[in-house]
């Protein structure tokens, strides 16, 4: 594995989960693997879990970690190509990326969809510039269209809690006051389908996701119908994908919130969310604080997912460096 940006970079998912379970029990078994190596984590957007869990995972493997929050203290970075830089952005990504590559063995990047230009977002312009110009392995810490470390952690969590071979997973849209990216639902759907689970997606009309991510899932517009028989409910808000309303909020229908009444329609399902979650918008307190909520185990598995990915990359680096 050279870069990690989607489920495709995980290879066999059975093996990835098996490796995750092993690492969970043997977190410090490879604490020399990353000796004298540096992970640079770059954030264009806020973070709590991703920042902490990725740093922790890299440190478990003996790496040194530098975190750069672009909003706080770094030069404001120009990302558009071919512009005259007479505005408020003193440095271009085209120099910043190879410079960062000089100081790091692995680069993690968080860069959300900007909702300014759908093509730029869906072509992953920023992430791909890192891949092209850093000269080092790149890990997506949530890019414009995917959040693969989250989906991997979600997969590990489902494997820990499932009671049948192929559980019924329901991804439900839920209301939110702001327009949020499609990265988490895209990536979750894509990963769960690749894992071979039975996947249903429910959302109000108009919130259809980009089809390549959801191919293989059943789309049900009636949320209650979708919840029947579910083993896992995964809630998430996202803004519209389709033109001409890309990145817009179409509907804030509060009746889509996940509450105990809806959870009763399921097969005693677990509740999942990637966090941060807006209480009593996305999900009621009673569900989030209830016995079937998995949001904390999911977050705990972020460290494990990141450690599997970083370990594989470190192994790859040592292989290629060997004479
Ligand atoms: C991000 C998202 O992609 O939806 C990160 C999720 C891991 N979430 C937010 O930006 C939430 C912001 C808010 O105002 O609640």
GROMACS .gro file of N, CA and C in nm, residues 186-289:
model
  312
  186UNK      N    1  -2.068   0.856   0.175
  186UNK     CA    2  -2.011   0.793   0.054
  186UNK      C    3  -1.921   0.677   0.094
  187UNK      N    4  -1.829   0.710   0.182
  187UNK     CA    5  -1.725   0.618   0.221
  187UNK      C    6  -1.783   0.500   0.299
  188UNK      N    7  -1.879   0.530   0.387
  188UNK     CA    8  -1.943   0.424   0.466
  188UNK      C    9  -2.016   0.327   0.373
  189UNK      N   10  -2.096   0.382   0.280
  189UNK     CA   11  -2.172   0.297   0.188
  189UNK      C   12  -2.077   0.210   0.106
  190UNK      N   13  -1.977   0.273   0.050
  190UNK     CA   14  -1.882   0.201  -0.036
  190UNK      C   15  -1.813   0.088   0.042
  191UNK      N   16  -1.772   0.118   0.165
  191UNK     CA   17  -1.698   0.020   0.245
  191UNK      C   18  -1.789  -0.095   0.289
  192UNK      N   19  -1.910  -0.061   0.333
  192UNK     CA   20  -2.002  -0.165   0.381
  192UNK      C   21  -2.045  -0.258   0.268
  193UNK      N   22  -2.063  -0.203   0.148
  193UNK     CA   23  -2.098  -0.285   0.033
  193UNK      C   24  -1.980  -0.377   0.000
  194UNK      N   25  -1.859  -0.320   0.005
  194UNK     CA   26  -1.739  -0.401  -0.022
  194UNK      C   27  -1.723  -0.511   0.084
  195UNK      N   28  -1.770  -0.484   0.205
  195UNK     CA   29  -1.759  -0.584   0.313
  195UNK      C   30  -1.860  -0.697   0.294
  196UNK      N   31  -1.953  -0.678   0.202
  196UNK     CA   32  -2.050  -0.783   0.174
  196UNK      C   33  -2.173  -0.781   0.263
  197UNK      N   34  -2.194  -0.673   0.336
  197UNK     CA   35  -2.314  -0.661   0.421
  197UNK      C   36  -2.437  -0.628   0.336
  198UNK      N   37  -2.552  -0.648   0.397
  198UNK     CA   38  -2.677  -0.604   0.335
  198UNK      C   39  -2.695  -0.456   0.370
  199UNK      N   40  -2.689  -0.369   0.270
  199UNK     CA   41  -2.688  -0.224   0.297
  199UNK      C   42  -2.813  -0.156   0.241
  200UNK      N   43  -2.882  -0.083   0.330
  200UNK     CA   44  -2.996  -0.002   0.289
  200UNK      C   45  -2.964   0.144   0.320
  201UNK      N   46  -2.999   0.233   0.227
  201UNK     CA   47  -2.978   0.376   0.251
  201UNK      C   48  -3.114   0.444   0.246
  202UNK      N   49  -3.142   0.526   0.347
  202UNK     CA   50  -3.269   0.597   0.348
  202UNK      C   51  -3.246   0.746   0.367
  203UNK      N   52  -3.317   0.825   0.287
  203UNK     CA   53  -3.303   0.971   0.292
  203UNK      C   54  -3.424   1.034   0.224
  204UNK      N   55  -3.451   1.161   0.250
  204UNK     CA   56  -3.561   1.225   0.176
  204UNK      C   57  -3.523   1.235   0.028
  205UNK      N   58  -3.624   1.242  -0.057
  205UNK     CA   59  -3.596   1.258  -0.201
  205UNK      C   60  -3.513   1.383  -0.224
  206UNK      N   61  -3.414   1.373  -0.313
  206UNK     CA   62  -3.327   1.487  -0.341
  206UNK      C   63  -3.190   1.473  -0.277
  207UNK      N   64  -3.179   1.383  -0.180
  207UNK     CA   65  -3.049   1.363  -0.111
  207UNK      C   66  -2.973   1.242  -0.164
  208UNK      N   67  -3.005   1.197  -0.285
  208UNK     CA   68  -2.935   1.084  -0.345
  208UNK      C   69  -2.785   1.112  -0.348
  209UNK      N   70  -2.707   1.011  -0.311
  209UNK     CA   71  -2.561   1.024  -0.315
  209UNK      C   72  -2.511   0.989  -0.454
  210UNK      N   73  -2.384   1.012  -0.479
  210UNK     CA   74  -2.324   0.979  -0.608
  210UNK      C   75  -2.330   0.828  -0.626
  211UNK      N   76  -2.386   0.786  -0.738
  211UNK     CA   77  -2.419   0.645  -0.758
  211UNK      C   78  -2.303   0.545  -0.742
  212UNK      N   79  -2.183   0.576  -0.789
  212UNK     CA   80  -2.074   0.477  -0.774
  212UNK      C   81  -2.050   0.435  -0.628
  213UNK      N   82  -2.081   0.523  -0.533
  213UNK     CA   83  -2.059   0.489  -0.392
  213UNK      C   84  -2.169   0.398  -0.337
  214UNK      N   85  -2.287   0.403  -0.398
  214UNK     CA   86  -2.401   0.334  -0.339
  214UNK      C   87  -2.446   0.212  -0.420
  215UNK      N   88  -2.375   0.184  -0.530
  215UNK     CA   89  -2.413   0.071  -0.615
  215UNK      C   90  -2.403  -0.058  -0.533
  216UNK      N   91  -2.516  -0.129  -0.529
  216UNK     CA   92  -2.519  -0.251  -0.448
  216UNK      C   93  -2.601  -0.232  -0.321
  217UNK      N   94  -2.638  -0.106  -0.291
  217UNK     CA   95  -2.724  -0.080  -0.175
  217UNK      C   96  -2.867  -0.063  -0.222
  218UNK      N   97  -2.959  -0.090  -0.128
  218UNK     CA   98  -3.100  -0.069  -0.157
  218UNK      C   99  -3.135   0.073  -0.110
  219UNK      N  100  -3.204   0.150  -0.192
  219UNK     CA  101  -3.243   0.286  -0.152
  219UNK      C  102  -3.392   0.284  -0.118
  220UNK      N  103  -3.424   0.327   0.003
  220UNK     CA  104  -3.563   0.326   0.049
  220UNK      C  105  -3.595   0.467   0.100
  221UNK      N  106  -3.698   0.530   0.043
  221UNK     CA  107  -3.726   0.669   0.082
  221UNK      C  108  -3.809   0.680   0.211
  222UNK      N  109  -3.872   0.569   0.248
  222UNK     CA  110  -3.951   0.569   0.371
  222UNK      C  111  -3.860   0.521   0.486
  223UNK      N  112  -3.827   0.614   0.575
  223UNK     CA  113  -3.729   0.583   0.680
  223UNK      C  114  -3.775   0.469   0.770
  224UNK      N  115  -3.905   0.470   0.804
  224UNK     CA  116  -3.954   0.366   0.896
  224UNK      C  117  -3.947   0.228   0.831
  225UNK      N  118  -3.983   0.224   0.703
  225UNK     CA  119  -3.975   0.096   0.631
  225UNK      C  120  -3.828   0.048   0.630
  226UNK      N  121  -3.737   0.141   0.607
  226UNK     CA  122  -3.595   0.104   0.600
  226UNK      C  123  -3.545   0.048   0.734
  227UNK      N  124  -3.599   0.101   0.844
  227UNK     CA  125  -3.551   0.060   0.977
  227UNK      C  126  -3.594  -0.083   1.014
  228UNK      N  127  -3.700  -0.134   0.950
  228UNK     CA  128  -3.751  -0.266   0.990
  228UNK      C  129  -3.647  -0.375   0.971
  229UNK      N  130  -3.618  -0.448   1.078
  229UNK     CA  131  -3.524  -0.561   1.069
  229UNK      C  132  -3.377  -0.522   1.069
  230UNK      N  133  -3.347  -0.393   1.090
  230UNK     CA  134  -3.206  -0.350   1.086
  230UNK      C  135  -3.129  -0.401   1.206
  231UNK      N  136  -3.001  -0.433   1.184
  231UNK     CA  137  -2.911  -0.471   1.294
  231UNK      C  138  -2.825  -0.352   1.339
  232UNK      N  139  -2.797  -0.263   1.247
  232UNK     CA  140  -2.718  -0.143   1.277
  232UNK      C  141  -2.782  -0.023   1.209
  233UNK      N  142  -2.804   0.083   1.285
  233UNK     CA  143  -2.851   0.210   1.227
  233UNK      C  144  -2.734   0.307   1.230
  234UNK      N  145  -2.695   0.357   1.114
  234UNK     CA  146  -2.584   0.452   1.105
  234UNK      C  147  -2.643   0.584   1.059
  235UNK      N  148  -2.645   0.684   1.147
  235UNK     CA  149  -2.706   0.813   1.113
  235UNK      C  150  -2.599   0.911   1.067
  236UNK      N  151  -2.635   0.996   0.973
  236UNK     CA  152  -2.542   1.100   0.927
  236UNK      C  153  -2.620   1.201   0.846
  237UNK      N  154  -2.586   1.325   0.863
  237UNK     CA  155  -2.640   1.428   0.773
  237UNK      C  156  -2.547   1.446   0.655
  238UNK      N  157  -2.602   1.483   0.541
  238UNK     CA  158  -2.520   1.529   0.429
  238UNK      C  159  -2.603   1.627   0.346
  239UNK      N  160  -2.532   1.714   0.276
  239UNK     CA  161  -2.599   1.809   0.187
  239UNK      C  162  -2.627   1.743   0.053
  240UNK      N  163  -2.709   1.807  -0.029
  240UNK     CA  164  -2.747   1.748  -0.157
  240UNK      C  165  -2.625   1.729  -0.246
  241UNK      N  166  -2.629   1.621  -0.323
  241UNK     CA  167  -2.519   1.593  -0.418
  241UNK      C  168  -2.556   1.637  -0.559
  242UNK      N  169  -2.682   1.616  -0.595
  242UNK     CA  170  -2.721   1.635  -0.736
  242UNK      C  171  -2.727   1.782  -0.774
  243UNK      N  172  -2.699   1.807  -0.902
  243UNK     CA  173  -2.713   1.942  -0.956
  243UNK      C  174  -2.861   1.972  -0.975
  244UNK      N  175  -2.907   2.094  -0.968
  244UNK     CA  176  -2.827   2.216  -0.949
  244UNK      C  177  -2.816   2.259  -0.803
  245UNK      N  178  -2.835   2.166  -0.712
  245UNK     CA  179  -2.838   2.205  -0.569
  245UNK      C  180  -2.721   2.144  -0.493
  246UNK      N  181  -2.612   2.112  -0.563
  246UNK     CA  182  -2.496   2.052  -0.499
  246UNK      C  183  -2.450   2.136  -0.378
  247UNK      N  184  -2.435   2.067  -0.264
  247UNK     CA  185  -2.385   2.135  -0.144
  247UNK      C  186  -2.490   2.216  -0.070
  248UNK      N  187  -2.616   2.202  -0.110
  248UNK     CA  188  -2.722   2.282  -0.046
  248UNK      C  189  -2.806   2.196   0.051
  249UNK      N  190  -2.867   2.266   0.146
  249UNK     CA  191  -2.963   2.202   0.235
  249UNK      C  192  -3.100   2.211   0.168
  250UNK      N  193  -3.166   2.096   0.150
  250UNK     CA  194  -3.296   2.097   0.082
  250UNK      C  195  -3.409   2.091   0.182
  251UNK      N  196  -3.376   2.037   0.298
  251UNK     CA  197  -3.481   1.991   0.387
  251UNK      C  198  -3.420   1.979   0.527
  252UNK      N  199  -3.488   2.032   0.626
  252UNK     CA  200  -3.439   2.011   0.763
  252UNK      C  201  -3.546   1.940   0.844
  253UNK      N  202  -3.619   1.852   0.776
  253UNK     CA  203  -3.734   1.784   0.836
  253UNK      C  204  -3.694   1.709   0.964
  254UNK      N  205  -3.736   1.766   1.078
  254UNK     CA  206  -3.697   1.708   1.208
  254UNK      C  207  -3.756   1.570   1.231
  255UNK      N  208  -3.855   1.534   1.150
  255UNK     CA  209  -3.914   1.401   1.170
  255UNK      C  210  -3.814   1.291   1.129
  256UNK      N  211  -3.701   1.328   1.067
  256UNK     CA  212  -3.600   1.227   1.030
  256UNK      C  213  -3.501   1.199   1.144
  257UNK      N  214  -3.513   1.269   1.256
  257UNK     CA  215  -3.424   1.241   1.371
  257UNK      C  216  -3.443   1.096   1.417
  258UNK      N  217  -3.333   1.033   1.460
  258UNK     CA  218  -3.343   0.896   1.512
  258UNK      C  219  -3.379   0.902   1.660
  259UNK      N  220  -3.491   0.838   1.696
  259UNK     CA  221  -3.532   0.835   1.837
  259UNK      C  222  -3.569   0.691   1.876
  260UNK      N  223  -3.609   0.673   2.000
  260UNK     CA  224  -3.639   0.538   2.048
  260UNK      C  225  -3.755   0.473   1.973
  261UNK      N  226  -3.855   0.555   1.936
  261UNK     CA  227  -3.969   0.498   1.863
  261UNK      C  228  -3.923   0.434   1.733
  262UNK      N  229  -3.831   0.500   1.664
  262UNK     CA  230  -3.781   0.443   1.538
  262UNK      C  231  -3.691   0.324   1.564
  263UNK      N  232  -3.611   0.332   1.670
  263UNK     CA  233  -3.521   0.220   1.700
  263UNK      C  234  -3.602   0.094   1.733
  264UNK      N  235  -3.724   0.114   1.785
  264UNK     CA  236  -3.809  -0.002   1.816
  264UNK      C  237  -3.852  -0.079   1.691
  265UNK      N  238  -3.847  -0.014   1.576
  265UNK     CA  239  -3.883  -0.083   1.450
  265UNK      C  240  -3.773  -0.179   1.405
  266UNK      N  241  -3.654  -0.162   1.459
  266UNK     CA  242  -3.539  -0.242   1.414
  266UNK      C  243  -3.535  -0.376   1.487
  267UNK      N  244  -3.438  -0.458   1.450
  267UNK     CA  245  -3.418  -0.584   1.521
  267UNK      C  246  -3.321  -0.556   1.637
  268UNK      N  247  -3.365  -0.473   1.731
  268UNK     CA  248  -3.280  -0.434   1.845
  268UNK      C  249  -3.144  -0.384   1.796
  269UNK      N  250  -3.148  -0.293   1.699
  269UNK     CA  251  -3.025  -0.250   1.632
  269UNK      C  252  -2.935  -0.168   1.724
  270UNK      N  253  -2.809  -0.171   1.690
  270UNK     CA  254  -2.713  -0.079   1.750
  270UNK      C  255  -2.723   0.055   1.677
  271UNK      N  256  -2.688   0.162   1.749
  271UNK     CA  257  -2.686   0.295   1.687
  271UNK      C  258  -2.542   0.338   1.664
  272UNK      N  259  -2.514   0.390   1.545
  272UNK     CA  260  -2.378   0.435   1.514
  272UNK      C  261  -2.379   0.577   1.456
  273UNK      N  262  -2.275   0.650   1.485
  273UNK     CA  263  -2.251   0.782   1.423
  273UNK      C  264  -2.102   0.811   1.435
  274UNK      N  265  -2.047   0.880   1.336
  274UNK     CA  266  -1.901   0.902   1.334
  274UNK      C  267  -1.856   1.007   1.435
  275UNK      N  268  -1.950   1.092   1.482
  275UNK     CA  269  -1.920   1.205   1.570
  275UNK      C  270  -1.837   1.309   1.493
  276UNK      N  271  -1.850   1.437   1.519
  276UNK     CA  272  -1.934   1.495   1.622
  276UNK      C  273  -2.082   1.488   1.582
  277UNK      N  274  -2.168   1.471   1.682
  277UNK     CA  275  -2.310   1.457   1.653
  277UNK      C  276  -2.390   1.568   1.722
  278UNK      N  277  -2.486   1.622   1.651
  278UNK     CA  278  -2.575   1.724   1.708
  278UNK      C  279  -2.688   1.653   1.781
  279UNK      N  280  -2.684   1.658   1.913
  279UNK     CA  281  -2.787   1.593   1.994
  279UNK      C  282  -2.924   1.655   1.968
  280UNK      N  283  -3.022   1.570   1.960
  280UNK     CA  284  -3.162   1.610   1.943
  280UNK      C  285  -3.187   1.681   1.810
  281UNK      N  286  -3.092   1.668   1.717
  281UNK     CA  287  -3.113   1.705   1.576
  281UNK      C  288  -3.103   1.575   1.495
  282UNK      N  289  -2.984   1.513   1.508
  282UNK     CA  290  -2.956   1.387   1.438
  282UNK      C  291  -3.019   1.270   1.514
  283UNK      N  292  -2.998   1.273   1.646
  283UNK     CA  293  -3.040   1.160   1.731
  283UNK      C  294  -3.082   1.213   1.867
  284UNK      N  295  -3.180   1.147   1.927
  284UNK     CA  296  -3.226   1.190   2.059
  284UNK      C  297  -3.125   1.149   2.166
  285UNK      N  298  -3.125   1.221   2.277
  285UNK     CA  299  -3.039   1.187   2.391
  285UNK      C  300  -3.058   1.041   2.433
  286UNK      N  301  -3.185   0.999   2.434
  286UNK     CA  302  -3.215   0.864   2.487
  286UNK      C  303  -3.145   0.754   2.404
  287UNK      N  304  -3.138   0.772   2.274
  287UNK     CA  305  -3.071   0.672   2.190
  287UNK      C  306  -2.919   0.682   2.206
  288UNK      N  307  -2.870   0.806   2.200
  288UNK     CA  308  -2.725   0.827   2.207
  288UNK      C  309  -2.668   0.781   2.342
  289UNK      N  310  -2.744   0.803   2.448
  289UNK     CA  311  -2.699   0.764   2.582
  289UNK      C  312  -2.744   0.623   2.619
   0.00000   0.00000   0.00000
